Coordinates of C-alpha atoms in Angstrom, one line a residue:
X868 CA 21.7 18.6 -5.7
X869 CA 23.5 20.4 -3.0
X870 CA 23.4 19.5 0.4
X871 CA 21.5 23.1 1.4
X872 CA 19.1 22.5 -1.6
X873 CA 18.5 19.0 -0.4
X874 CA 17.8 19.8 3.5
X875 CA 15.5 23.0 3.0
X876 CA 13.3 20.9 0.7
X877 CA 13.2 18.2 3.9
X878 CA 12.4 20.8 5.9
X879 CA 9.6 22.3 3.5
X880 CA 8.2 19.3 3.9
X881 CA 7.8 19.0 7.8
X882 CA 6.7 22.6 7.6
X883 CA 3.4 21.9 6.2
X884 CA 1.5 21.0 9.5
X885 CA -1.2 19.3 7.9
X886 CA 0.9 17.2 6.2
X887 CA 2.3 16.3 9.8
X888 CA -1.1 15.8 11.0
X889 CA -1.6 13.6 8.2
X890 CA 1.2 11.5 8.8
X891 CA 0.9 10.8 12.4
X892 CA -2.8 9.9 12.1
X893 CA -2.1 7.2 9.1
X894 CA 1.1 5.9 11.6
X895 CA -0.8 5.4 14.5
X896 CA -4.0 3.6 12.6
X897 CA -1.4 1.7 10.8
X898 CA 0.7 0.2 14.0
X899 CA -3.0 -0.4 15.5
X900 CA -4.1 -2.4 12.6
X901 CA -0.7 -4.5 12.7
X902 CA -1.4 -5.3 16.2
X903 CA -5.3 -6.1 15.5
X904 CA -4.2 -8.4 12.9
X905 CA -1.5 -10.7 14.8
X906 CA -4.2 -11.2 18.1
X907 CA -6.9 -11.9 15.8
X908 CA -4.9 -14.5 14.2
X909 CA -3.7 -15.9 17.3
X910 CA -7.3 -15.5 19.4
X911 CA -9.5 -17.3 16.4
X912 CA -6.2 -19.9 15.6
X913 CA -6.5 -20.6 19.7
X914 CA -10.3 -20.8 20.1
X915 CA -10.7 -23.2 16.5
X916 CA -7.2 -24.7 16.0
X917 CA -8.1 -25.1 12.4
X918 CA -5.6 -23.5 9.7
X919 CA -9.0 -22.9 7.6
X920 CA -10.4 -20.1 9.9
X921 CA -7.0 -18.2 9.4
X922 CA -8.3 -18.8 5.6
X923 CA -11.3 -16.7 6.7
X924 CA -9.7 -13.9 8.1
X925 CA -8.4 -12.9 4.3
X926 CA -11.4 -13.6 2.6
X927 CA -13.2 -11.5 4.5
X928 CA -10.5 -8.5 4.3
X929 CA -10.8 -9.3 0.5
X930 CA -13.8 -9.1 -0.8
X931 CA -14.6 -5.8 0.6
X932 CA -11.4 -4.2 -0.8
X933 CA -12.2 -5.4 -4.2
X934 CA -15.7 -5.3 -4.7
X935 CA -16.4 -1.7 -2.4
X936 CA -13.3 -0.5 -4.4
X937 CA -15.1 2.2 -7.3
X938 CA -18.1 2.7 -4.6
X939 CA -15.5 4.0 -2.8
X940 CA -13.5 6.1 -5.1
X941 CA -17.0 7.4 -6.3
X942 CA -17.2 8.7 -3.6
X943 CA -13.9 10.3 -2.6
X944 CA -14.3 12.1 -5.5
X945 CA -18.1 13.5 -4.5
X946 CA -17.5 14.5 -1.3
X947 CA -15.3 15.6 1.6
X948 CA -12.3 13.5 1.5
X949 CA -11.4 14.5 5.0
X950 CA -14.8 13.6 6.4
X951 CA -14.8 10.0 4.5
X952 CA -11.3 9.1 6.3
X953 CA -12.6 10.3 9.4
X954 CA -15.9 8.3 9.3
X955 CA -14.2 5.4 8.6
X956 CA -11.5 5.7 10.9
X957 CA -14.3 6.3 13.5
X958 CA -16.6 2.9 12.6
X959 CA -13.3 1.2 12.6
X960 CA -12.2 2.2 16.7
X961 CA -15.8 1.5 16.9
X962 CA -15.6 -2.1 15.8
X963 CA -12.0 -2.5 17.8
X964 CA -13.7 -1.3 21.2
X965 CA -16.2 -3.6 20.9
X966 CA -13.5 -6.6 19.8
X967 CA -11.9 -5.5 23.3
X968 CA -15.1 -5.2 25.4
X969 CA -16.4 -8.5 24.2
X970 CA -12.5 -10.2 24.6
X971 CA -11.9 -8.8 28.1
X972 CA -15.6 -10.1 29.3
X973 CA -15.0 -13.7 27.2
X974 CA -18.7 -12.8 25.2
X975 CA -16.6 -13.3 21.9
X976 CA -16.5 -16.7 19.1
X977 CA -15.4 -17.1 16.0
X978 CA -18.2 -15.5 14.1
X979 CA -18.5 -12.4 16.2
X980 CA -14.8 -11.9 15.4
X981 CA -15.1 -12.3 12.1
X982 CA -18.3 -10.2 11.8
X983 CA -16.1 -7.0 13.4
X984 CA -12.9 -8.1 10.9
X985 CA -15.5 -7.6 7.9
X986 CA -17.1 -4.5 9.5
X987 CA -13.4 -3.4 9.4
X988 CA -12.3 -3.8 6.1
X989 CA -15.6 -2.5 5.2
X990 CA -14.7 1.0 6.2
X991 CA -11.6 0.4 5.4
X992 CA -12.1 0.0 2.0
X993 CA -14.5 3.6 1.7
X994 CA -11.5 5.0 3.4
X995 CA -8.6 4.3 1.3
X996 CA -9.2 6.0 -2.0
X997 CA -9.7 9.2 0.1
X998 CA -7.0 8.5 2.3
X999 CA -4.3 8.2 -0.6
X1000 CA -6.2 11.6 -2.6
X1001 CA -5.4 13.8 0.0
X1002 CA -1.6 13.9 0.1
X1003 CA -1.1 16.3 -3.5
X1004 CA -3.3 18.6 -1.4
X1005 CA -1.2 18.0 1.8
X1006 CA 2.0 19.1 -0.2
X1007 CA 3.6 21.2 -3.4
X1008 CA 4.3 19.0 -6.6
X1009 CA 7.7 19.2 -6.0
X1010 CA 7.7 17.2 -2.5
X1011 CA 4.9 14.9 -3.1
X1012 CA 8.0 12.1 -3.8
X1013 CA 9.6 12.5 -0.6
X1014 CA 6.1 13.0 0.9
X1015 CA 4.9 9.7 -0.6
X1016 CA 8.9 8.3 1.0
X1017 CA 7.8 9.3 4.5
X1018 CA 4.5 7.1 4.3
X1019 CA 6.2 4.4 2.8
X1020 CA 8.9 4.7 6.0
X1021 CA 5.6 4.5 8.3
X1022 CA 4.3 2.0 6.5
X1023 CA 7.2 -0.2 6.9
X1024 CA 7.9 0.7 10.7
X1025 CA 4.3 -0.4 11.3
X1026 CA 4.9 -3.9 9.5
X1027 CA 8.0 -4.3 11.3
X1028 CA 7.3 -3.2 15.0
X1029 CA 3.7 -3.7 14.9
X1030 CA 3.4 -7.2 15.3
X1031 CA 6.1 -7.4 17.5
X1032 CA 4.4 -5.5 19.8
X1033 CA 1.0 -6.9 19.4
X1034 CA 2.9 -10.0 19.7
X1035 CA 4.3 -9.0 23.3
X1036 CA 0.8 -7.4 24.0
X1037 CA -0.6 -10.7 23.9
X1038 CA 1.0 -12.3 26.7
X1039 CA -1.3 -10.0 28.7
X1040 CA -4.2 -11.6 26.4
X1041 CA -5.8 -10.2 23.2
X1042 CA -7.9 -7.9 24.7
X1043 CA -5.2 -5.9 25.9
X1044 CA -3.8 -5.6 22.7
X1045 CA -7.6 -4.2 21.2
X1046 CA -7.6 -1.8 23.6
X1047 CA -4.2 -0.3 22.8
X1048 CA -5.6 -0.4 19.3
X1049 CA -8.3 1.3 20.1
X1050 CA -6.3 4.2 21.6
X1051 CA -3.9 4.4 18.6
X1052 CA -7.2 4.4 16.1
X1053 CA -8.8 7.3 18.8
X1054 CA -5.1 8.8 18.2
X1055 CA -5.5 9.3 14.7
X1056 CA -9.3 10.0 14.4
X1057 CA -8.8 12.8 16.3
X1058 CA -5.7 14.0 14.2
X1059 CA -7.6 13.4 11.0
X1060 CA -10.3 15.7 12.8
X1061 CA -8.0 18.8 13.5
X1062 CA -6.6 18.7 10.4
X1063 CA -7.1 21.4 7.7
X1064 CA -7.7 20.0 4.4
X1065 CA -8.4 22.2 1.4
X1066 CA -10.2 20.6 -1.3
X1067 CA -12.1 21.9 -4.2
X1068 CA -15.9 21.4 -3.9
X1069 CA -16.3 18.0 -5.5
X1070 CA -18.9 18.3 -8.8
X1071 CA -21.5 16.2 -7.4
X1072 CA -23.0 13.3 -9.8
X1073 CA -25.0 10.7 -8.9
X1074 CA -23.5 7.0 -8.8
X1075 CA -23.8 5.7 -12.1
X1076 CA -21.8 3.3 -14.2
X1077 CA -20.3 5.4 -16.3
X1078 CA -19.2 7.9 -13.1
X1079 CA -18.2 4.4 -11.3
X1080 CA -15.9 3.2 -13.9
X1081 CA -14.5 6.5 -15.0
X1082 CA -11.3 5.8 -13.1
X1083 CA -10.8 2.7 -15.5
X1084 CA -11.8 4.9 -18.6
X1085 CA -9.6 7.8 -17.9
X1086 CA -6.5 5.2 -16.9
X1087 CA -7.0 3.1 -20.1
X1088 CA -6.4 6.6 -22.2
X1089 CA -3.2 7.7 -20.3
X1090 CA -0.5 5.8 -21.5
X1091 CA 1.8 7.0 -18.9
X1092 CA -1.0 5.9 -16.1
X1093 CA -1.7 2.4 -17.3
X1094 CA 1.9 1.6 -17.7
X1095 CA 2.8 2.3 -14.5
X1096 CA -0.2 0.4 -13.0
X1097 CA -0.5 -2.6 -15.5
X1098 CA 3.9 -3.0 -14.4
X1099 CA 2.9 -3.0 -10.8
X1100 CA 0.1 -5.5 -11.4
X1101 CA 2.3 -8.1 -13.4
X1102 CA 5.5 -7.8 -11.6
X1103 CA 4.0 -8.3 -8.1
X1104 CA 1.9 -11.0 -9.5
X1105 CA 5.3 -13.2 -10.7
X1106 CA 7.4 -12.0 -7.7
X1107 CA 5.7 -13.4 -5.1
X1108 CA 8.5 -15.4 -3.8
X1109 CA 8.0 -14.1 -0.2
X1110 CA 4.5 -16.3 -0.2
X1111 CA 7.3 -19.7 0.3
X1112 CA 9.7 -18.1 2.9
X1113 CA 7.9 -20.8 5.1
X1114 CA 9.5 -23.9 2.3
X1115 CA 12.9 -21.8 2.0
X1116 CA 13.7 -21.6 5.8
X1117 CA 13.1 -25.3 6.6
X1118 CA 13.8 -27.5 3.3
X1119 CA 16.4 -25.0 2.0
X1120 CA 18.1 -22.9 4.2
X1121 CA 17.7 -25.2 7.2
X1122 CA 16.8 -22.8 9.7
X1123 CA 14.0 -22.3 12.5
X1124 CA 11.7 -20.0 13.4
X1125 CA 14.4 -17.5 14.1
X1126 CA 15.5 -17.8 10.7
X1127 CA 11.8 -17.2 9.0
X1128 CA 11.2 -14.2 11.3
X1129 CA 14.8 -12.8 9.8
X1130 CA 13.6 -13.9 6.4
X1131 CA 10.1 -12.1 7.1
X1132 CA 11.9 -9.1 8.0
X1133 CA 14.4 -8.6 5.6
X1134 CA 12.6 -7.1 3.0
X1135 CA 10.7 -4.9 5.0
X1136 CA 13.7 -3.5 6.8
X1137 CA 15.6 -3.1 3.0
X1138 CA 12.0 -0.8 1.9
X1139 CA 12.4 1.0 5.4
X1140 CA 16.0 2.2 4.9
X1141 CA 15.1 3.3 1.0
X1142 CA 12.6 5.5 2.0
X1143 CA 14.4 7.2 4.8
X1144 CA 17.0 7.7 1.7
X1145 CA 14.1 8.8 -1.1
X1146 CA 12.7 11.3 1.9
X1147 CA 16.1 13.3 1.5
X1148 CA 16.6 12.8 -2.0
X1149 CA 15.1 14.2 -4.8
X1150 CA 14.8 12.3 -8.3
X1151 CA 14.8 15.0 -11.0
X1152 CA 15.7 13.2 -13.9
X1153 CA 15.2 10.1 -16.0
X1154 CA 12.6 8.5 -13.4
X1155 CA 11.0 6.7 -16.0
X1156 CA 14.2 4.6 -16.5
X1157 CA 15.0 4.0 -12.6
X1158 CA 11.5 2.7 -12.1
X1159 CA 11.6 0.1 -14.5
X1160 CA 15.5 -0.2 -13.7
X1161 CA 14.0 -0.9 -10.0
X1162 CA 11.3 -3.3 -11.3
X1163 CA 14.5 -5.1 -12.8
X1164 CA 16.2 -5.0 -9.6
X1165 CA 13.5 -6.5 -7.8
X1166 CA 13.3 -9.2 -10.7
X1167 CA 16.9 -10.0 -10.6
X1168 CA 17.2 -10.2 -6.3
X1169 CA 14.5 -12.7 -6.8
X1170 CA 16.5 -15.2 -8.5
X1171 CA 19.1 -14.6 -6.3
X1172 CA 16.9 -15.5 -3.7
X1173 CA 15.6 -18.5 -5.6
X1174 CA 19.1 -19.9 -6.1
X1175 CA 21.0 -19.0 -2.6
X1176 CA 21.6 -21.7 -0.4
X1177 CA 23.0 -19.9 2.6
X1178 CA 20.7 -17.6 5.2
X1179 CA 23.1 -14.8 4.5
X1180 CA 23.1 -14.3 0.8
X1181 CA 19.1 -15.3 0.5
X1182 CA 18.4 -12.5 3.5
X1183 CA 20.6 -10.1 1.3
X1184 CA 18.6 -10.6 -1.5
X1185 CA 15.3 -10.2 0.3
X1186 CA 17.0 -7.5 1.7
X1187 CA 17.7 -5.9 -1.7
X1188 CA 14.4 -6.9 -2.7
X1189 CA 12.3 -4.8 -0.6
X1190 CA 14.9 -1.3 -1.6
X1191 CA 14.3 -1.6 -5.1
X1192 CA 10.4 -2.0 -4.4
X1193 CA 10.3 1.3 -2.9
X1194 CA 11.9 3.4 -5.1
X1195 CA 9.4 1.8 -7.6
X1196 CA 6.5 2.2 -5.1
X1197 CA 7.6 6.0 -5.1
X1198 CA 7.7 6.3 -8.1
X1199 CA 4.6 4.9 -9.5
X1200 CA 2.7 6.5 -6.6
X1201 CA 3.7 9.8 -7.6
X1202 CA 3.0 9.5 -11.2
X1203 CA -0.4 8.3 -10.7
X1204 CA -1.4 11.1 -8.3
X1205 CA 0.8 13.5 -9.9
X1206 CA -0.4 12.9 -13.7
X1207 CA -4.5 12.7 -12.5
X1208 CA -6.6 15.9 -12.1
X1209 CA -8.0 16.3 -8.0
X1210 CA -11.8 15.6 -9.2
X1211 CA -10.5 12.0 -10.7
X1212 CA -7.8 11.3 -7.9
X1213 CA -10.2 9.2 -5.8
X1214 CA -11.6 6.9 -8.7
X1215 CA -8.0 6.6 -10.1
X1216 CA -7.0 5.3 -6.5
X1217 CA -9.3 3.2 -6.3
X1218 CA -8.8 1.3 -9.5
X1219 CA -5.3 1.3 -8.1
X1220 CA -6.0 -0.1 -5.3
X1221 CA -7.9 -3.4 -6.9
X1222 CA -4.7 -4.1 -8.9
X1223 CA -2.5 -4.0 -5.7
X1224 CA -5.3 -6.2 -3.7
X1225 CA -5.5 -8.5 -6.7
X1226 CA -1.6 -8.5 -7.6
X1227 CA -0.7 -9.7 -4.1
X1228 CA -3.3 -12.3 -3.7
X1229 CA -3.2 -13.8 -6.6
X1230 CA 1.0 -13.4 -6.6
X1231 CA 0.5 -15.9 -3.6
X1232 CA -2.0 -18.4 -5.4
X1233 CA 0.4 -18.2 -8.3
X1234 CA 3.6 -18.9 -6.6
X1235 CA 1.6 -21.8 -4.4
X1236 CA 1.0 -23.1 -7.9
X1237 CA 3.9 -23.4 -9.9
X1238 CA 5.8 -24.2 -6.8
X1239 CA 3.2 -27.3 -6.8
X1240 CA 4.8 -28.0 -10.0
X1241 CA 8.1 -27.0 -9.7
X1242 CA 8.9 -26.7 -6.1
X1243 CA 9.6 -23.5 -4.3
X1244 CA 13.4 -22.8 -6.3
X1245 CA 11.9 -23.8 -9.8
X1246 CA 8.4 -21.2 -8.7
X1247 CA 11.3 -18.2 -7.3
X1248 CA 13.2 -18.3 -10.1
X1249 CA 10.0 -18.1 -12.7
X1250 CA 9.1 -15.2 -10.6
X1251 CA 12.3 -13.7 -11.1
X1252 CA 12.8 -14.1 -14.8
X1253 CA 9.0 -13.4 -15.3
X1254 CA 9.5 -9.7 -13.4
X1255 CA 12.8 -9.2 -15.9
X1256 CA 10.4 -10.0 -18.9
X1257 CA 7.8 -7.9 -18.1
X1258 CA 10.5 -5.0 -17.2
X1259 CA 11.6 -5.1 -20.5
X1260 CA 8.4 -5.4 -22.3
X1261 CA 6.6 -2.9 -20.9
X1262 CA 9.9 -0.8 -21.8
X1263 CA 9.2 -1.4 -25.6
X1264 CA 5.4 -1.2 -25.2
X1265 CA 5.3 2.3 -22.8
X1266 CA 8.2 4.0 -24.9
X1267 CA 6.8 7.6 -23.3
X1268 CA 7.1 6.2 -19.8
X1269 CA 10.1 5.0 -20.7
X1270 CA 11.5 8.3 -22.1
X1271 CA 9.9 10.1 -18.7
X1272 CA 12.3 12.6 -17.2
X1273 CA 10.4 14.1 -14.1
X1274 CA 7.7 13.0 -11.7
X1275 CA 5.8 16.5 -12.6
X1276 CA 4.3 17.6 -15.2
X1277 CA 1.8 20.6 -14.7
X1278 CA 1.3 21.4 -18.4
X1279 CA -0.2 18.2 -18.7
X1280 CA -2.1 17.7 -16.2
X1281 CA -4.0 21.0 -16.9
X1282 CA -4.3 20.0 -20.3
X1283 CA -6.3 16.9 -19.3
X1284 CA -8.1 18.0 -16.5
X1285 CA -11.5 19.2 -18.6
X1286 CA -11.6 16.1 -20.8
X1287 CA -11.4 14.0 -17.0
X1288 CA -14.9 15.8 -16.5
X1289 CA -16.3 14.3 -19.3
X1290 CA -15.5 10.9 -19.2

């Protein structure tokens, strides 16, 4: 692609002011929920000092994004997307202003904390599946891969900077952080509010369980779908190497602190720079080969990481790691939203969004596990060769997605949009 090509489809893409709106207002909500989560783990870890009520703080984030999940997607698909986002986005400032207020006027404990956490990831989890079905409407076809790039470079600045900054917040005390929370949540409410958002009027049905667990119907008869989401699922769930960073930097690498924050970091920052790359550059042909090429990658930098002895090479590897995770990330992303009709978008997300939630906790039990057994190297490299086996397997047993040469296909999605109706 030529470099004139190349930059006027960049600047299509910042051309679409609701796609800029959109952007900002998932940036800001995401830096502010980076900095909620450090000074809530650092406010409950100093009122208790008991590891188990950091425990708490997942579970209760889990549940809700697991078990609200096809609620949620239900109802991104029966209503106004934009509204859903911006109801949730508005019970969850509401929630943060009143983890501030209580903070700054020492009312707070451990249960009231954990009470607003849950009320949290309660909207959150309505909020998502609309959230992520409103960027193919944001966007043409052809930019929804760089579109999906930017997010993914928000995403990562947020995980980097945000709990940095929460961190240096909290010298002021953790009320101070909520409230700047609060004002980046405000931030993008009021975005998400201003922002025009053209949807078709959704085919309202009521909740059932066949309209609850079309997502999973409709995914289980798309080949190209399940593929994708099943290889995300397993190779997350085996390459979770990044759960024993902790064992690495003191029983292998011989570092400190300093060393586990670089270790922390590395793959992050390797995901951050690969998007800023993807958001200029198009992928127009054989993308089913470099996503399971990247899936490979990630699969073969584990090991590497599993077997280095030196901070260098091992932050190299993580460092590599997080790259080839975001060009499949892109990928994947795109295909899903790109291969399902608008009216099943937000049910498709949300079955998406289980495997994700699942994959990463339980790739955290499972490397805890085998590294039990094993020990951390013997759990890494499993991981490793694990992600390399299911690469290849899922090669043989997808051969279309495989064989895929572009992200777009507007024949077929047409061609399966009635059937999605009916399921």
């Amino acid at each position: 692609m030529s470099n004139t090509s190349t930059q006027g489809s960049k600047d299509s893409l910042f051309q679409h002011r609701a796609y800029l709106a959109f952007w900002c207002a998932r940036t800001a909500s995401s830096f502010g929920f980076q900095m909620l989560s450090v000074a809530v783990g650092w406010q409950i870890y100093a009122m208790t000092g008991r590891a188990f009520d950091l425990g708490l703080i997942g579970l209760v984030q889990f549940f809700p994004s697991v078990l609200l999940a096809l609620p949620a997607g239900h109802i991104a698909d029966q209503f106004d997307r934009r509204r859903v986002v911006l109801i949730g986005q508005i019970v969850e400032w509401i929630a943060i202003v009143s983890l501030a207020t209580l903070t700054l006027l020492h009312a707070i404990n451990e249960l009231g904390i954990l009470a607003l956490i849950f009320t949290i990831s309660v909207a959150k989890a309505f909020e998502s599946p609309s959230m992520q079905s409103m960027v193919p409407a944001l966007v043409p076809p052809s930019l929804l891969p760089r579109a999906m790039a930017v997010n993914g470079s928000a995403m990562q600045a947020a995980m980097i900077m945000g709990p940095a900054l929460g961190g240096l917040l909290y010298v002021a005390g953790p009320g101070v952080v909520y409230a700047v929370s609060a004002v980046l949540y405000l931030i993008a409410a009021t975005m998400v509010s201003q922002l025009r958002y053209e949807q078709a009027p959704p085919k309202r049905e009521p909740a059932t369980l066949k309209t609850l667990f079309a997502g999973v119907h409709f995914i289980r008869e798309r080949k190209d779908i399940l593929g994708v989401i099943s290889l995300d699922l397993f190779a997350v769930l085996l390459g979770g190497a990044t759960a024993l960073l902790p064992i690495f930097a003191k029983d292998i690498l011989h570092t400190g602190p300093w060393g586990l924050g670089l270790l922390r970091a590395a793959p992050a920052v390797g995901a951050l720079l690969m998007s800023f790359w993807l958001a200029h550059n198009s992928m127009e042909r054989r993308v089913g080969m470099i996503m399971f090429a990247s899936v490979a990658g990630f699969g073969a930098a584990t090991l590497v990481f599993a077997l280095s002895k030196v901070l260098w090479l091992s932050l190299a590897a993580l460092f590599t790691l997080g790259a080839f995770d975001m060009v499949s990330m892109v990928i994947r992303g795109s295909l899903v939203q790109l291969d399902t009709p608008d009216a099943m978008r937000g049910r498709v997300s949300a079955v998406n969004s289980i495997f994700i939630n699942t994959s990463n906790q339980l790739g955290e039990f499972e490397s805890g596990m085998v590294a039990a057994w094993l020990g951390a190297v013997g759990s890494a490299v499993v991981g490793g060769i694990g992600t390399l086996a299911v690469a290849g397997l899922w090669m043989l047993m997808f051969p279309t997605l495989r064989l895929r040469q572009r992200l777009h296909l507007e024949q077929v999605v047409e061609e399966k949009e009635p059937s999605a109706q009916t399921v």
